[in-house]
Coordinates of C-alpha atoms and ligand atoms in Angstrom, one line a residue:
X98 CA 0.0 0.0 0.0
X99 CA 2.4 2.8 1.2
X100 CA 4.7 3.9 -2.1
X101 CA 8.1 5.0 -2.4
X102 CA 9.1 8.3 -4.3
X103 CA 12.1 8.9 -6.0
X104 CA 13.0 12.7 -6.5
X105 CA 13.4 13.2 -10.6
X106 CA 13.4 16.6 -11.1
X107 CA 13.3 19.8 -8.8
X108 CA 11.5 23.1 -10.4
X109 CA 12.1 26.8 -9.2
X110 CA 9.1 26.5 -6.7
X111 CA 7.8 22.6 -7.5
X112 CA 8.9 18.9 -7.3
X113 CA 8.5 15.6 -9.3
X114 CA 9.1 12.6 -8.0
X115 CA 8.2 9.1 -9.5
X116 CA 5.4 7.0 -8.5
X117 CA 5.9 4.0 -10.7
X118 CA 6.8 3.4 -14.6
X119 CA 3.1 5.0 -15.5
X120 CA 3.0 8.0 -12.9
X121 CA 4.7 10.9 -11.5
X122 CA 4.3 12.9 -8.4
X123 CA 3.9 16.6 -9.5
X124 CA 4.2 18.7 -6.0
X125 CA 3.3 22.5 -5.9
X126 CA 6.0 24.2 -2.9
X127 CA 4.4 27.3 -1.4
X128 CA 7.8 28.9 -2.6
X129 CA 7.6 32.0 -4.6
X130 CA 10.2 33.4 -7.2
X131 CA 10.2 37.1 -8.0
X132 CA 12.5 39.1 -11.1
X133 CA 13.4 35.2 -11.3
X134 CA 14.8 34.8 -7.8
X135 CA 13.0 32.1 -5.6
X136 CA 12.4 34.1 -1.9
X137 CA 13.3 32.6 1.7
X138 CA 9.6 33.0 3.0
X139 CA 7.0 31.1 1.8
X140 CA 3.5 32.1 1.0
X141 CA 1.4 30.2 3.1
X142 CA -1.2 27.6 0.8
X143 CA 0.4 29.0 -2.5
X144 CA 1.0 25.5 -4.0
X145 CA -2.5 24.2 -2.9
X146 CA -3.8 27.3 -4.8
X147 CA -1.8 26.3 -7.9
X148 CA -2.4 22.7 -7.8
X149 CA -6.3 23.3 -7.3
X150 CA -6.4 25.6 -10.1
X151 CA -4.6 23.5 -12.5
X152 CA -6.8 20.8 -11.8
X153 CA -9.9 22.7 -12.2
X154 CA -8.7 23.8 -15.6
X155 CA -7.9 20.4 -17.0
X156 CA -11.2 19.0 -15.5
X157 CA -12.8 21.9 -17.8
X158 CA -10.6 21.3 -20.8
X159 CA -10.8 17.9 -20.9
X160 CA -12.6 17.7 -24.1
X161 CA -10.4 20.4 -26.0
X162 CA -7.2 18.2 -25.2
X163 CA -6.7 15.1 -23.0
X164 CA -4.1 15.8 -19.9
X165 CA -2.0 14.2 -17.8
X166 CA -4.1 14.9 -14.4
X167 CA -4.8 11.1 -12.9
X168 CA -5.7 12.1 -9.3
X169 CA -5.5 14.9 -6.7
X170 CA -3.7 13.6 -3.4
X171 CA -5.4 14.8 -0.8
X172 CA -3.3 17.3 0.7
X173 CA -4.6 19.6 -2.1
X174 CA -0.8 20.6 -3.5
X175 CA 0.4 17.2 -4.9
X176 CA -1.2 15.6 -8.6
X177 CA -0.2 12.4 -9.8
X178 CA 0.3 12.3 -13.2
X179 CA 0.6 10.2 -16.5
X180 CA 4.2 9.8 -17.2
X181 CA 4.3 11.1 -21.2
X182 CA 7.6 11.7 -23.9
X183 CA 7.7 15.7 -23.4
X184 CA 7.5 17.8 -26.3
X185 CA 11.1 20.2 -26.1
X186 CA 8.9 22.6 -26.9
X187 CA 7.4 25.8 -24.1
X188 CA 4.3 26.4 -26.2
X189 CA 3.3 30.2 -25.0
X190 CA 0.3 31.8 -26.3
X191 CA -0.2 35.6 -25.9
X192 CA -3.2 37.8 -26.0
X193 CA -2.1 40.9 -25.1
X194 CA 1.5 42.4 -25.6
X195 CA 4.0 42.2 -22.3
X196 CA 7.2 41.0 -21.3
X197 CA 9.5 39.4 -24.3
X198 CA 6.5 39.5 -26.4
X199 CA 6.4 43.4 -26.4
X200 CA 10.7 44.0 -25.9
X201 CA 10.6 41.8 -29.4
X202 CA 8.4 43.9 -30.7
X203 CA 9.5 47.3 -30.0
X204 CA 13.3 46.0 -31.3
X205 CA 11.9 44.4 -34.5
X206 CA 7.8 45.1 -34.7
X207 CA 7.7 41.4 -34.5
X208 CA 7.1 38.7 -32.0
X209 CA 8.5 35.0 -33.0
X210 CA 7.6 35.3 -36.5
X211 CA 4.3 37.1 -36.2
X212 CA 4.1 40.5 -37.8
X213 CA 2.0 43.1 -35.6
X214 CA 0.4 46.5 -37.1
X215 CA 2.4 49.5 -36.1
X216 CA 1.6 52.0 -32.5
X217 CA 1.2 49.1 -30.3
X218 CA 1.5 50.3 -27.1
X219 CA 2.7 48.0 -24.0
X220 CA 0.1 45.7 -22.5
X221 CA -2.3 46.4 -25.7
X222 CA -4.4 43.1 -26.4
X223 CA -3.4 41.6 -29.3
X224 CA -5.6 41.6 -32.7
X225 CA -5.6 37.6 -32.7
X226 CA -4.1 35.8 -29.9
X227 CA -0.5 34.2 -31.4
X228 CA 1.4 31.1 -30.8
X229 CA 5.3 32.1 -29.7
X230 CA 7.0 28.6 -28.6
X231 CA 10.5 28.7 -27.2
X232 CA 12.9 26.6 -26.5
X233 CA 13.3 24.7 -23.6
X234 CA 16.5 26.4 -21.6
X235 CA 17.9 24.1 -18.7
X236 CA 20.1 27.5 -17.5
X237 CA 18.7 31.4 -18.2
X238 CA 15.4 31.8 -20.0
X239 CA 13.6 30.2 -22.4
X240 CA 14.6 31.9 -26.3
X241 CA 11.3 32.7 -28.3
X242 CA 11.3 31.0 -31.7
X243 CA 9.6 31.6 -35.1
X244 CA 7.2 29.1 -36.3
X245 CA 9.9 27.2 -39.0
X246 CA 12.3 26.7 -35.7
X247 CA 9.4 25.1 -33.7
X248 CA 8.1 22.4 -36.8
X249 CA 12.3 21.8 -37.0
X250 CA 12.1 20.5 -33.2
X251 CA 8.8 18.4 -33.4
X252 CA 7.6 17.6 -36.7
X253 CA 5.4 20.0 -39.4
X254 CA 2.2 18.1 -38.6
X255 CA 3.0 18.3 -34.7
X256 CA 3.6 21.8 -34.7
X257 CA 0.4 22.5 -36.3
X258 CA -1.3 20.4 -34.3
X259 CA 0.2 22.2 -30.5
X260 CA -0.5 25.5 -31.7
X261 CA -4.4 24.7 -32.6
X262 CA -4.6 23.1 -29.4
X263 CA -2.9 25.8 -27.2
X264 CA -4.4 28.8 -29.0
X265 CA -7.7 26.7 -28.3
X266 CA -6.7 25.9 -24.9
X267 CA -5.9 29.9 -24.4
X268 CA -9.0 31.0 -26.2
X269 CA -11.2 29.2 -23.7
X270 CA -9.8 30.2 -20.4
X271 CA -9.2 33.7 -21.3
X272 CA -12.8 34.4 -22.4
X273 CA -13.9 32.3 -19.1
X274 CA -11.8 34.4 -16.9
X275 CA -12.3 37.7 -18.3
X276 CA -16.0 37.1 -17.2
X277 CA -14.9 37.1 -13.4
X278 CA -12.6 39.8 -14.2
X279 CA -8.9 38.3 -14.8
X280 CA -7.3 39.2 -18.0
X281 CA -5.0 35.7 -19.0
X282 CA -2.3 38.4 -20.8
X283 CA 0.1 35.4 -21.9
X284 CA 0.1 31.5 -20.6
X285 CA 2.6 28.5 -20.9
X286 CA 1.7 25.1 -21.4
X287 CA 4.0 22.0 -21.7
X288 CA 3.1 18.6 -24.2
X289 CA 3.8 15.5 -23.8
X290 CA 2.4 12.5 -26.1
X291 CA 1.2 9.0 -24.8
X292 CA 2.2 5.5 -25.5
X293 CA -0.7 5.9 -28.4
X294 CA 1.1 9.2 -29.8
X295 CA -1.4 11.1 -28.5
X296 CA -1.0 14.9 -28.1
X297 CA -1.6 15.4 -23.7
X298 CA -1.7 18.7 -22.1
X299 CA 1.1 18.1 -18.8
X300 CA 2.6 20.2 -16.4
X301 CA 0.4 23.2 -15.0
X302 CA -2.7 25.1 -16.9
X303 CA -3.7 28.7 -16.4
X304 CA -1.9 29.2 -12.6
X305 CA -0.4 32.3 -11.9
X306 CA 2.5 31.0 -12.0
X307 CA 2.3 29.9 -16.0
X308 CA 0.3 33.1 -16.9
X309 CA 0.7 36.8 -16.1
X310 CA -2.9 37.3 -14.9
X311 CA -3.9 41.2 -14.2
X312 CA -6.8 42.2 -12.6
X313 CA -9.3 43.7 -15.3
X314 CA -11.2 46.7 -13.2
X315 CA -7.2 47.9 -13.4
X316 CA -6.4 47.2 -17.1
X317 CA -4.4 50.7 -18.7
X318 CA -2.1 49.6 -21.9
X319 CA 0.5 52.0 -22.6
X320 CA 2.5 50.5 -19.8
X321 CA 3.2 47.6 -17.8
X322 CA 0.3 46.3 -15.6
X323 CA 0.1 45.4 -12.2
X324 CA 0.5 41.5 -11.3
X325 CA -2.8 39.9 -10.0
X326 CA -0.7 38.0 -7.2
X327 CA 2.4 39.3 -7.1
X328 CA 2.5 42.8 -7.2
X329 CA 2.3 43.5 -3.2
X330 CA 5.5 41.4 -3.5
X331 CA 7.2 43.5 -6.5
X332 CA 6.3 46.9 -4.8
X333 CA 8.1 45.5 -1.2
X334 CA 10.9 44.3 -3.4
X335 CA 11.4 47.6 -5.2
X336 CA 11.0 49.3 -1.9
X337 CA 14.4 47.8 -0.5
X338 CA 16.3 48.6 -3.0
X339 CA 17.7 45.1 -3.5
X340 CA 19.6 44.3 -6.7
X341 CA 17.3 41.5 -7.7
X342 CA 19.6 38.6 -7.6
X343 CA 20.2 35.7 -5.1
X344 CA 19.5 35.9 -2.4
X345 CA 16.2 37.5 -2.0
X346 CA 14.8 39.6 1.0
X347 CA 12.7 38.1 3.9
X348 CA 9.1 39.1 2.8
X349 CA 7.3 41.2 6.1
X350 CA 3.9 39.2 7.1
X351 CA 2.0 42.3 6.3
X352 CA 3.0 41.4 2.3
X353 CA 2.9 37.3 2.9
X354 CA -0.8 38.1 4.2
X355 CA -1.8 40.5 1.1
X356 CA -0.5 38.1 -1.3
X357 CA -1.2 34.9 0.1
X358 CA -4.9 37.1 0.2
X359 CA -4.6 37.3 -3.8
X360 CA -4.0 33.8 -4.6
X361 CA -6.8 32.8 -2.5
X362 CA -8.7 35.4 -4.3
X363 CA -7.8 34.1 -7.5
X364 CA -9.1 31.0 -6.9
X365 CA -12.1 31.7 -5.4
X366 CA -13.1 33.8 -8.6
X367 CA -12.0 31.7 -11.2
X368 CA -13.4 28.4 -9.7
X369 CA -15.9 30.0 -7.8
X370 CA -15.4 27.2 -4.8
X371 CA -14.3 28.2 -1.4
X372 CA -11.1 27.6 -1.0
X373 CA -11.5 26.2 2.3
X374 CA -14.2 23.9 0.5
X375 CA -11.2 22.8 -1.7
X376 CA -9.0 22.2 1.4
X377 CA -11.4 20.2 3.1
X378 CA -11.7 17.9 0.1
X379 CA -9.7 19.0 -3.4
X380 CA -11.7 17.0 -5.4
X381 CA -15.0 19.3 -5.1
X382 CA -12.6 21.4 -8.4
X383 CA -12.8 18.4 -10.8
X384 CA -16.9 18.2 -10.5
Ligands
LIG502 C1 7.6 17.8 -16.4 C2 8.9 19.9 -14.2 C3 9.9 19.8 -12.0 C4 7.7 20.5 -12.2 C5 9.2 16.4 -16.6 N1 3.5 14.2 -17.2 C6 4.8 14.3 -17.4 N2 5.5 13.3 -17.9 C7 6.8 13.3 -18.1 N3 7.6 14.3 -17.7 C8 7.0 15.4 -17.1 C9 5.6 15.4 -16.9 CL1 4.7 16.7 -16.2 C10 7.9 16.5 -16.7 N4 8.8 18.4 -16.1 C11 9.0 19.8 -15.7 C12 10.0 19.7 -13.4 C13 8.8 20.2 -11.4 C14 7.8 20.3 -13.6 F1 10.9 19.5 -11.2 N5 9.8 17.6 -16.2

């Protein structure tokens, strides 16, 4: 009955370990990174947040792509799931114009490929939500890629195949969230394929941790907008004057309460459960 795990893989703020030759252990830490630097306080119930919002988005996209979501444990922050051949492809879709997305574009009026009209300001929503993959970096960041890069790494009919199913993926959630007032400005997801060759959605969905959400009542363009859960976080940061690399400052509990506040809030709108309700018993988000 009892199982043992062996670590495979550590993340910036999550593990994997393996269950057996079908299943891994996915494990959200309540660890939180900022300008890329993973802080020495945690937020309290930050990787139950995550884990209960992934699974609530693969429950709901379950018929616009299978995924590799097998159970919730019921601790709320740890998902087993199927163990799939990963695509080396992170396949980002963006629906309104920040962070490498908009730097490519003010350098070149492009983004990976995709040619935008002219006087886009920062934080405009795009025309047409795009597909911009990268590459998979084991050190540094990810480097975006065009389209002919992308089918080079995976196959033409692959490619094609991701970037319908991501920007369909993306197109659902971001219409559903906008409703309860979170714009989904850009999200990450991460293939794999089954022993069939199926295409499988993996890793996280639509967390704020894979998606720059921003709080629509506050949406501006024509500058950068403020983070739905991280900002309180940011704003601290910025107010010490630290030079944003390791280590990181000790957060005050005034700013872990605010933010551990705005992941909890984030749940509660987008699955519109309790989060309590989801602590008592996390499967209440795949009903
Ligand atoms: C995901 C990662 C880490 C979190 C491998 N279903 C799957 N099958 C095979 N491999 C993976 C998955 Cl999710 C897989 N990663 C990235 C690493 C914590 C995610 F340490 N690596």
């Amino acid at each position: 009955m009892s199982e043992t795990l062996v670590h495979v893989a550590s993340g910036k703020v999550r593990e994997l370990f393996t269950i057996d030759d079908e299943r891994l252990l996915l494990v959200a830490s309540d660890r939180i990174s900022t300008f890329d630097v993973v802080l020495p306080t945690e937020i309290p119930d930050k990787g139950r947040v995550l884990t209960g919002l992934s699974a609530f988005w693969f429950a709901r996209t379950r018929e616009l792509c299978p995924n590799h979501l097998l159970a919730l444990r019921p601790d709320g922050r740890a998902m087993e799931c199927r163990r799939l051949e990963m695509l080396p492809l992170e396949c980002v879709v963006r629906g309104y114009l920040a962070g490498s997305g908009w730097k490519d574009y003010l350098r070149t009026g492009e983004t990976s490929g995709h040619v935008l009209p002219e006087g886009l300001r920062e934080s405009d929503r795009l025309p047409e939500p795009l597909f911009t993959p990268s590459t998979k970096a084991t050190t540094g960041h990810d480097e975006n890629i065009d389209a002919g890069q992308a089918a080079a790494l995976v196959g033409a009919d692959r490619y094609a195949e991701v970037e319908r199913t991501a920007l369909a993926l993306y197109r659902f959630a971001a219409e559903y969230a906008e409703a309860l007032g979170i714009l989904i400005a850009d999200t990450k997801f991460e293939f794999g394929l089954d022993a069939d060759g199926r295409l499988v959605l993996a890793d996280e969905a639509f967390t704020p941790d894979s998606s720059r959400f921003w709080p629509a009542d506050e949406y501006q363009p024509g500058g950068p907008q403020p983070s739905f859960d991280k900002q309180f976080v940011r704003d601290y940061c910025e107010t010490l004057g630290w030079d944003k690399t390791y280590p990181g400052p000790e957060l005050s509990d005034e700013v872990v309460a605010g933010t551990r506040a705005r992941y909890v809030e984030a749940f509660e709108r987008l699955t519109r459960i309790a989060f309590a309700d989801y602590v008592a018993d996390p499967s209440v988000v795949l009903a």
